[in-house]
């Protein structure tokens, strides 16, 4: 695991972690909100290095194991927001909202699904399109409070990190790739937020 970040006078402004979603390098019950935007099944857009397997079983395992890890790291009563994949070229995005329960055999419960009309946007230094900052702002504003830690698994472009910093949350961005480009983007944004 490689990490990079930026430290403000009152604590870290963001943390970037290069790690697989199968084993998140984050403590149990330690973050308030987790967002997960997994890659599309069999998508060629990211190349082999971006996972995107064409093996349905392997893909299902990635989704299940990543969700289990998200549940592990979120605090009790915290929320996990998972982008439901499928429907390429479809601007209607569905987010499944899960809540972590304190105890019980099934410690996570899907409490609702929300639909959004949203278009992917171009991002400088990325060869694929990302979900816009404005979309992440809505989610983060709705499901977390200022000062809290917001983790994004499969964080890609870092747009969620920009949204979190604009809303005075501390983002923890986890992805297998793109840390260099994302760090440059977040540092530029930090500068303009000062
Ligand atoms: C659909 S993109 C996410 C884009 C992001 N939603 C955005 O708005 O920028 C999927 C991301 O998942 C990452 N990824 C793929 N497999 C992964 C894995 N096993 N663990 C962590 N990240 C992975 C890829 O590097 C890519 O950045």
Coordinates of C-alpha atoms and ligand atoms in Angstrom, one line a residue:
X1 CA 0.0 0.0 0.0
X2 CA 1.3 3.4 -0.9
X3 CA -0.1 6.6 0.5
X4 CA 0.0 10.3 -0.1
X5 CA -1.8 13.1 1.4
X6 CA -1.9 16.7 2.5
X7 CA -1.8 18.0 6.0
X8 CA -3.6 21.1 7.1
X9 CA -3.1 23.0 10.3
X10 CA -6.0 21.3 11.9
X11 CA -5.3 17.8 10.6
X12 CA -5.2 16.0 7.3
X13 CA -7.0 17.5 4.3
X14 CA -7.1 14.3 2.3
X15 CA -5.6 10.9 2.1
X16 CA -4.9 8.9 -1.1
X17 CA -4.3 5.2 -0.7
X18 CA -3.1 2.8 -3.5
X19 CA -4.8 -0.4 -2.5
X20 CA -7.2 -3.0 -3.7
X21 CA -10.9 -2.8 -2.7
X22 CA -10.5 -6.5 -1.6
X23 CA -8.4 -5.4 1.4
X24 CA -9.0 -1.9 2.5
X25 CA -6.1 -0.5 4.6
X26 CA -8.5 1.3 7.0
X27 CA -9.4 0.4 10.6
X28 CA -12.8 -1.3 11.5
X29 CA -15.7 1.1 12.4
X30 CA -13.5 4.2 11.7
X31 CA -15.2 6.3 9.0
X32 CA -18.6 7.9 8.8
X33 CA -19.5 7.4 5.2
X34 CA -18.2 5.1 2.4
X35 CA -18.9 5.6 -1.3
X36 CA -18.2 2.8 -3.7
X37 CA -18.2 3.2 -7.5
X38 CA -17.0 -0.1 -8.9
X39 CA -15.8 -0.5 -12.5
X40 CA -18.2 -1.8 -15.1
X41 CA -18.3 -5.5 -15.8
X42 CA -16.0 -6.4 -18.7
X43 CA -15.4 -2.7 -19.6
X44 CA -12.5 -2.1 -21.9
X45 CA -12.3 1.5 -21.1
X46 CA -9.7 1.1 -18.3
X47 CA -7.7 -1.7 -19.8
X48 CA -6.7 -4.8 -17.9
X49 CA -5.0 -2.9 -15.2
X50 CA -8.2 -1.3 -14.1
X51 CA -9.6 -4.7 -13.2
X52 CA -12.8 -4.8 -15.3
X53 CA -12.7 -8.5 -15.7
X54 CA -14.8 -10.3 -18.2
X55 CA -15.2 -13.3 -15.9
X56 CA -18.7 -12.9 -14.2
X57 CA -17.7 -14.9 -11.1
X58 CA -14.5 -12.9 -10.5
X59 CA -16.5 -9.7 -11.0
X60 CA -19.2 -10.9 -8.5
X61 CA -16.5 -11.7 -6.0
X62 CA -15.0 -8.3 -6.3
X63 CA -18.3 -6.6 -5.7
X64 CA -19.2 -8.8 -2.7
X65 CA -15.7 -8.7 -1.1
X66 CA -15.5 -4.9 -1.6
X67 CA -18.9 -4.4 0.0
X68 CA -17.9 -6.6 3.0
X69 CA -14.8 -4.4 3.4
X70 CA -16.9 -1.2 3.2
X71 CA -19.2 -2.6 5.9
X72 CA -16.1 -3.4 8.1
X73 CA -14.6 0.1 8.0
X74 CA -17.8 2.2 8.4
X75 CA -18.9 3.0 11.9
X76 CA -22.1 1.6 13.4
X77 CA -25.1 3.4 12.0
X78 CA -22.9 4.8 9.2
X79 CA -24.0 4.7 5.5
X80 CA -22.5 2.9 2.5
X81 CA -23.4 4.2 -0.9
X82 CA -22.9 1.8 -3.8
X83 CA -23.3 2.8 -7.4
X84 CA -25.3 0.2 -9.1
X85 CA -23.5 -0.7 -12.4
X86 CA -25.0 -1.5 -15.7
X87 CA -27.0 0.5 -18.2
X88 CA -24.0 2.0 -20.2
X89 CA -24.7 5.3 -21.9
X90 CA -27.6 5.7 -19.4
X91 CA -27.6 9.0 -17.6
X92 CA -29.9 7.5 -14.9
X93 CA -27.6 6.4 -12.1
X94 CA -28.9 4.4 -9.1
X95 CA -27.2 4.5 -5.7
X96 CA -28.0 1.8 -3.2
X97 CA -27.9 3.1 0.3
X98 CA -26.9 0.7 3.1
X99 CA -26.8 1.2 6.8
X100 CA -24.5 -0.6 9.2
X101 CA -26.3 -2.1 12.2
X102 CA -24.8 -2.5 15.6
X103 CA -25.4 -6.3 15.8
X104 CA -27.3 -9.1 14.3
X105 CA -26.4 -11.9 11.8
X106 CA -26.8 -9.5 8.9
X107 CA -25.1 -6.4 10.1
X108 CA -25.8 -4.4 6.9
X109 CA -29.2 -3.4 5.5
X110 CA -30.2 -1.8 2.3
X111 CA -32.4 1.1 3.4
X112 CA -33.2 2.7 0.0
X113 CA -32.1 3.2 -3.5
X114 CA -31.9 6.7 -5.0
X115 CA -32.0 7.6 -8.7
X116 CA -30.0 10.5 -10.2
X117 CA -30.0 12.0 -13.6
X118 CA -26.2 12.6 -14.1
X119 CA -23.8 12.8 -17.0
X120 CA -20.2 11.7 -17.0
X121 CA -17.7 14.6 -17.5
X122 CA -14.2 14.9 -19.0
X123 CA -11.4 15.3 -16.4
X124 CA -7.9 16.7 -17.3
X125 CA -5.2 14.0 -17.4
X126 CA -7.7 11.1 -17.4
X127 CA -8.5 9.1 -20.5
X128 CA -12.0 8.2 -19.4
X129 CA -15.0 10.2 -18.1
X130 CA -15.9 10.5 -14.4
X131 CA -18.9 11.3 -12.3
X132 CA -19.1 15.0 -11.7
X133 CA -18.0 16.8 -8.5
X134 CA -21.6 18.2 -8.2
X135 CA -23.0 14.6 -8.0
X136 CA -20.6 13.7 -5.2
X137 CA -21.4 17.0 -3.4
X138 CA -25.1 15.9 -3.2
X139 CA -24.2 12.5 -1.8
X140 CA -21.7 13.8 0.7
X141 CA -23.9 16.6 1.9
X142 CA -26.8 14.3 2.3
X143 CA -25.0 11.5 4.1
X144 CA -22.3 13.0 6.2
X145 CA -21.5 16.1 8.4
X146 CA -18.7 18.6 8.3
X147 CA -15.5 17.4 9.9
X148 CA -16.2 13.7 9.2
X149 CA -14.1 11.2 7.3
X150 CA -15.6 10.2 3.9
X151 CA -14.0 7.2 2.2
X152 CA -14.4 6.5 -1.5
X153 CA -13.5 3.1 -2.8
X154 CA -12.7 2.9 -6.6
X155 CA -12.1 6.6 -6.4
X156 CA -10.7 7.1 -9.9
X157 CA -10.5 10.7 -10.8
X158 CA -10.7 12.1 -7.3
X159 CA -13.9 14.2 -8.0
X160 CA -15.4 12.9 -4.8
X161 CA -12.3 14.2 -2.9
X162 CA -12.8 17.6 -4.3
X163 CA -16.5 17.6 -3.3
X164 CA -15.6 16.4 0.2
X165 CA -13.0 19.1 0.7
X166 CA -15.4 21.8 -0.6
X167 CA -17.9 20.6 2.1
X168 CA -15.2 20.5 4.9
X169 CA -15.0 16.7 5.1
X170 CA -11.8 14.7 5.0
X171 CA -11.7 12.4 2.0
X172 CA -9.9 9.0 2.0
X173 CA -9.6 8.0 -1.6
X174 CA -8.7 4.4 -2.4
X175 CA -7.9 3.1 -5.8
X176 CA -5.5 0.7 -7.6
X177 CA -4.4 3.5 -9.9
X178 CA -4.2 7.2 -10.7
X179 CA -2.7 8.5 -7.4
X180 CA -0.3 10.8 -9.2
X181 CA -2.9 12.6 -11.3
X182 CA -5.4 12.7 -8.4
X183 CA -2.9 14.2 -6.0
X184 CA -2.1 17.0 -8.5
X185 CA -5.8 17.7 -8.9
X186 CA -6.5 17.7 -5.1
X187 CA -3.5 20.0 -4.4
X188 CA -4.7 22.5 -7.0
X189 CA -8.1 22.4 -5.5
X190 CA -6.8 22.9 -2.0
X191 CA -4.9 25.9 -3.2
X192 CA -8.0 27.5 -4.6
X193 CA -10.0 26.7 -1.4
X194 CA -7.6 28.7 0.8
Ligands
LIG1 C1 -15.5 3.4 -12.7 S1 -13.9 3.9 -12.2 C2 -14.3 5.0 -10.9 C3 -14.5 6.4 -11.4 C4 -15.0 7.3 -10.3 N1 -16.3 6.9 -10.0 C5 -14.9 8.7 -10.7 O1 -16.0 9.4 -10.7 O2 -13.8 9.2 -11.0 C6 -13.3 2.5 -11.5 C7 -12.0 2.6 -10.7 O3 -11.8 1.4 -10.0 C8 -10.5 1.2 -9.9 N2 -10.3 -0.2 -9.6 C9 -10.5 -1.3 -10.4 N3 -10.3 -2.4 -9.7 C10 -10.0 -2.1 -8.5 C11 -9.7 -2.8 -7.3 N4 -9.7 -4.2 -7.3 N5 -9.4 -2.2 -6.2 C12 -9.4 -0.8 -6.1 N6 -9.7 0.0 -7.2 C13 -10.0 -0.7 -8.4 C14 -9.9 1.6 -11.3 O4 -8.6 2.0 -11.2 C15 -10.8 2.9 -11.6 O5 -10.2 4.1 -11.1

